[in-house]
Every structure is written in C-alpha cells, then in structure tokens.
C-alpha cells in the first residue's frame, strides 16, 4: 500500500527509480483506470514519467496550458458533456 510505497521512495537513489516505484505501487490502487504521472521541468513543461492502464491518457510531453485540471487547480472530468477536453489527453 501507500506506506510500503513511501518506504521504497525514501530508499530510491534516482528520479527514474522513484517513478518506477510509483508506477508499480499505484497501478493496483487504480486498477481499471488509465493513469499517468507527469513531472514539471524548470521551463514549465511537463514530461510523463510513468503510466499504467490502457489506453495511454496523455501525450509524453505537454504544457500547463494543455491541462484543464492543472489550470483550475482541481480535478477535471472531460467526459462531462459541458467540460472542454484537455489538449494533452489522447482523446483531446
């Protein structure tokens, strides 16, 4: 669970190792959902560093402006009829 993930993260020696731990730890918690973990670069763009589930939910790189959830500071469900799609999403 989350406690085991935290313990493993504390022992990671590189970002890539931490990304792999997060992917393996969160995949069972979000079973049946396509998910991605993105990290922000100094220039403000984001890189997807881990993903699980199918289909892929995001382009490998995107900007903050491409994501309604990041722009709004809250979850954004683009499946709602009145919600605009995120430009980084595979469907958007």
XYZ file of N, CA and C in Angstrom:
276
model
N 0.793 -1.180 0.000
C 0.000 0.000 0.000
C 0.850 1.265 0.000
N 0.253 2.322 0.430
C 0.904 3.634 0.442
C 2.103 3.657 1.383
N 2.005 3.027 2.550
C 3.137 3.014 3.482
C 4.342 2.308 2.881
N 4.113 1.200 2.203
C 5.210 0.483 1.561
C 5.812 1.343 0.444
N 4.973 2.043 -0.312
C 5.470 2.915 -1.366
C 6.339 4.018 -0.770
N 5.898 4.628 0.314
C 6.679 5.687 0.959
C 8.035 5.174 1.406
N 8.071 3.979 1.962
C 9.333 3.392 2.408
C 10.272 3.173 1.221
N 9.734 2.636 0.133
C 10.545 2.422 -1.062
C 11.013 3.748 -1.668
N 10.160 4.747 -1.692
C 10.550 6.047 -2.240
C 11.692 6.663 -1.440
N 11.654 6.499 -0.130
C 12.714 7.047 0.710
C 14.066 6.400 0.412
N 14.056 5.195 -0.129
C 15.297 4.478 -0.425
C 15.746 4.621 -1.875
N 14.966 5.298 -2.708
C 15.327 5.453 -4.120
C 16.557 6.338 -4.259
N 17.385 6.007 -5.257
C 18.617 6.763 -5.480
C 18.565 7.617 -6.745
N 17.456 7.559 -7.481
C 17.330 8.378 -8.680
C 15.860 8.668 -8.951
N 15.594 9.730 -9.673
C 14.201 10.001 -10.051
C 13.580 8.854 -10.844
N 14.315 8.259 -11.760
C 13.774 7.160 -12.566
C 13.365 5.991 -11.683
N 14.165 5.713 -10.663
C 13.826 4.631 -9.735
C 12.538 4.972 -8.977
N 12.404 6.217 -8.555
C 11.195 6.655 -7.846
C 9.968 6.575 -8.751
N 10.123 6.957 -10.011
C 8.995 6.894 -10.945
C 8.518 5.452 -11.113
N 9.461 4.516 -11.198
C 9.096 3.098 -11.334
C 8.378 2.595 -10.084
N 8.828 3.010 -8.909
C 8.176 2.611 -7.657
C 6.742 3.148 -7.623
N 6.567 4.395 -8.008
C 5.225 4.996 -8.018
C 4.318 4.243 -8.982
N 4.820 3.966 -10.175
C 4.018 3.245 -11.169
C 3.583 1.885 -10.649
N 4.521 1.105 -10.116
C 4.183 -0.240 -9.618
C 3.290 -0.187 -8.387
N 3.448 0.835 -7.566
C 2.663 0.926 -6.331
C 1.245 1.420 -6.568
N 1.073 2.342 -7.502
C -0.251 2.927 -7.711
C -1.115 2.154 -8.696
N -0.505 1.381 -9.580
C -1.288 0.630 -10.563
C -2.378 -0.228 -9.911
N -2.082 -0.996 -8.846
C -3.157 -1.790 -8.241
C -4.239 -0.934 -7.565
N -3.850 0.250 -7.065
C -4.827 1.114 -6.402
C -5.794 1.756 -7.389
N -5.358 1.903 -8.626
C -6.193 2.500 -9.665
C -6.505 1.492 -10.759
N -6.673 0.237 -10.374
C -6.967 -0.824 -11.332
C -8.206 -0.458 -12.153
N -8.127 -0.685 -13.442
C -9.241 -0.375 -14.316
C -9.236 1.044 -14.834
N -8.257 1.833 -14.435
C -8.158 3.222 -14.886
C -6.828 3.434 -15.595
N -6.833 4.236 -16.613
C -5.602 4.638 -17.279
C -5.080 5.883 -16.571
N -3.827 5.846 -16.150
C -3.252 6.935 -15.366
C -1.865 7.293 -15.875
N -1.431 8.490 -15.542
C -0.083 8.931 -15.882
C 0.434 9.833 -14.771
N 1.739 9.786 -14.564
C 2.430 10.668 -13.630
C 3.330 11.574 -14.452
N 3.169 12.881 -14.295
C 3.992 13.838 -15.027
C 4.770 14.693 -14.033
N 5.982 15.051 -14.405
C 6.796 15.964 -13.599
C 7.051 17.230 -14.407
N 7.116 18.342 -13.678
C 7.300 19.628 -14.333
C 8.788 19.945 -14.486
N 9.162 20.389 -15.655
C 10.531 20.831 -15.940
C 10.696 22.278 -15.489
N 11.936 22.733 -15.360
C 12.157 24.143 -14.992
C 11.505 25.132 -15.961
N 11.367 24.762 -17.238
C 10.746 25.673 -18.203
C 9.217 25.669 -18.133
N 8.645 24.848 -17.235
C 7.195 24.807 -17.053
C 6.498 23.705 -17.814
N 7.155 23.084 -18.783
C 6.533 21.973 -19.494
C 6.530 20.735 -18.600
N 5.724 19.761 -18.964
C 5.621 18.537 -18.173
C 6.000 17.339 -19.009
N 6.656 16.374 -18.374
C 7.033 15.113 -19.002
C 6.335 13.980 -18.275
N 5.662 13.102 -19.012
C 5.073 11.908 -18.412
C 6.223 10.944 -18.125
N 6.358 10.557 -16.851
C 7.466 9.701 -16.435
C 7.013 8.303 -16.030
N 5.716 8.122 -15.879
C 5.168 6.800 -15.562
C 3.734 6.770 -16.053
N 3.304 5.587 -16.457
C 1.913 5.420 -16.875
C 1.501 3.983 -16.633
N 0.220 3.789 -16.420
C -0.313 2.442 -16.243
C -1.757 2.440 -16.686
N -2.248 1.260 -16.974
C -3.592 1.130 -17.515
C -3.574 1.434 -19.001
N -4.710 1.247 -19.637
C -4.797 1.491 -21.079
C -6.152 2.096 -21.390
N -6.263 2.884 -22.387
C -5.209 3.347 -23.284
C -4.398 4.454 -22.634
N -3.304 4.848 -23.263
C -2.490 5.951 -22.747
C -3.373 7.190 -22.619
N -3.228 7.914 -21.513
C -4.116 9.048 -21.255
C -3.505 10.403 -21.580
N -2.244 10.444 -21.945
C -1.620 11.729 -22.191
C -0.486 11.607 -23.196
N -0.255 12.695 -23.899
C 0.951 12.770 -24.710
C 2.156 12.702 -23.779
N 3.318 12.305 -24.263
C 4.509 12.200 -23.404
C 4.987 13.540 -22.839
N 4.772 14.620 -23.577
C 5.127 15.957 -23.099
C 3.944 16.887 -23.360
N 3.743 17.829 -22.425
C 2.688 18.815 -22.609
C 2.980 20.028 -21.743
N 2.167 21.072 -21.870
C 2.349 22.285 -21.083
C 1.214 22.416 -20.071
N 1.397 23.287 -19.096
C 0.344 23.539 -18.113
C -0.933 24.024 -18.797
N -0.785 24.803 -19.842
C -1.951 25.332 -20.555
C -2.750 24.233 -21.247
N -2.136 23.078 -21.489
C -2.825 21.964 -22.148
C -3.761 21.209 -21.209
N -3.670 21.444 -19.898
C -4.409 20.639 -18.916
C -5.369 21.499 -18.095
N -6.656 21.236 -18.261
C -7.663 21.989 -17.515
C -7.555 21.758 -16.012
N -7.243 20.553 -15.580
C -7.132 20.281 -14.137
C -6.011 21.114 -13.516
N -4.874 21.189 -14.193
C -3.768 21.992 -13.669
C -4.100 23.477 -13.699
N -4.768 23.922 -14.744
C -5.147 25.334 -14.840
C -6.162 25.721 -13.775
N -7.093 24.800 -13.479
C -8.136 25.079 -12.496
C -7.697 24.791 -11.063
N -6.669 23.955 -10.907
C -6.222 23.582 -9.570
C -7.156 22.593 -8.895
N -7.845 21.780 -9.691
C -8.772 20.775 -9.152
C -8.993 19.707 -10.221
N -9.567 18.571 -9.851
C -9.857 17.538 -10.855
C -10.776 18.078 -11.949
N -10.579 17.567 -13.151
C -11.390 17.979 -14.304
C -11.787 16.725 -15.066
N -13.061 16.462 -15.163
C -13.566 15.282 -15.865
C -14.039 15.693 -17.251
N -13.189 15.482 -18.235
C -13.511 15.897 -19.608
C -14.615 15.057 -20.224
N -15.041 13.983 -19.538
C -16.133 13.167 -20.069
C -17.488 13.836 -19.876
N -17.554 14.851 -19.003
C -18.814 15.568 -18.810
C -19.146 16.355 -20.086
N -20.417 16.387 -20.426
C -20.851 16.984 -21.696
C -20.432 18.443 -21.847
N -20.412 19.212 -20.771
C -20.094 20.640 -20.867
C -18.623 20.941 -20.619
N -17.824 19.935 -20.291
C -16.409 20.161 -19.963
C -15.551 20.160 -21.227
N -14.677 21.151 -21.343
C -13.783 21.139 -22.509
C -12.720 20.048 -22.353
N -12.270 19.467 -23.457
C -11.250 18.427 -23.369
C -9.869 19.025 -23.112
N -9.029 18.279 -22.440
C -7.635 18.671 -22.251
C -6.861 18.383 -23.531
N -6.019 19.298 -23.932
C -5.262 19.152 -25.171
C -4.177 18.087 -25.064
N -3.754 17.726 -23.838
C -2.711 16.712 -23.700
C -3.268 15.292 -23.719
N -4.571 15.157 -23.548
C -5.179 13.834 -23.494
C -5.242 13.202 -24.873
N -5.153 11.892 -24.873
C -5.209 11.142 -26.127
C -6.489 11.414 -26.886
N -7.565 11.648 -26.136
C -8.864 11.907 -26.764
C -9.056 13.365 -27.107
N -8.231 14.266 -26.486
C -8.457 15.699 -26.670
C -7.772 16.296 -27.856
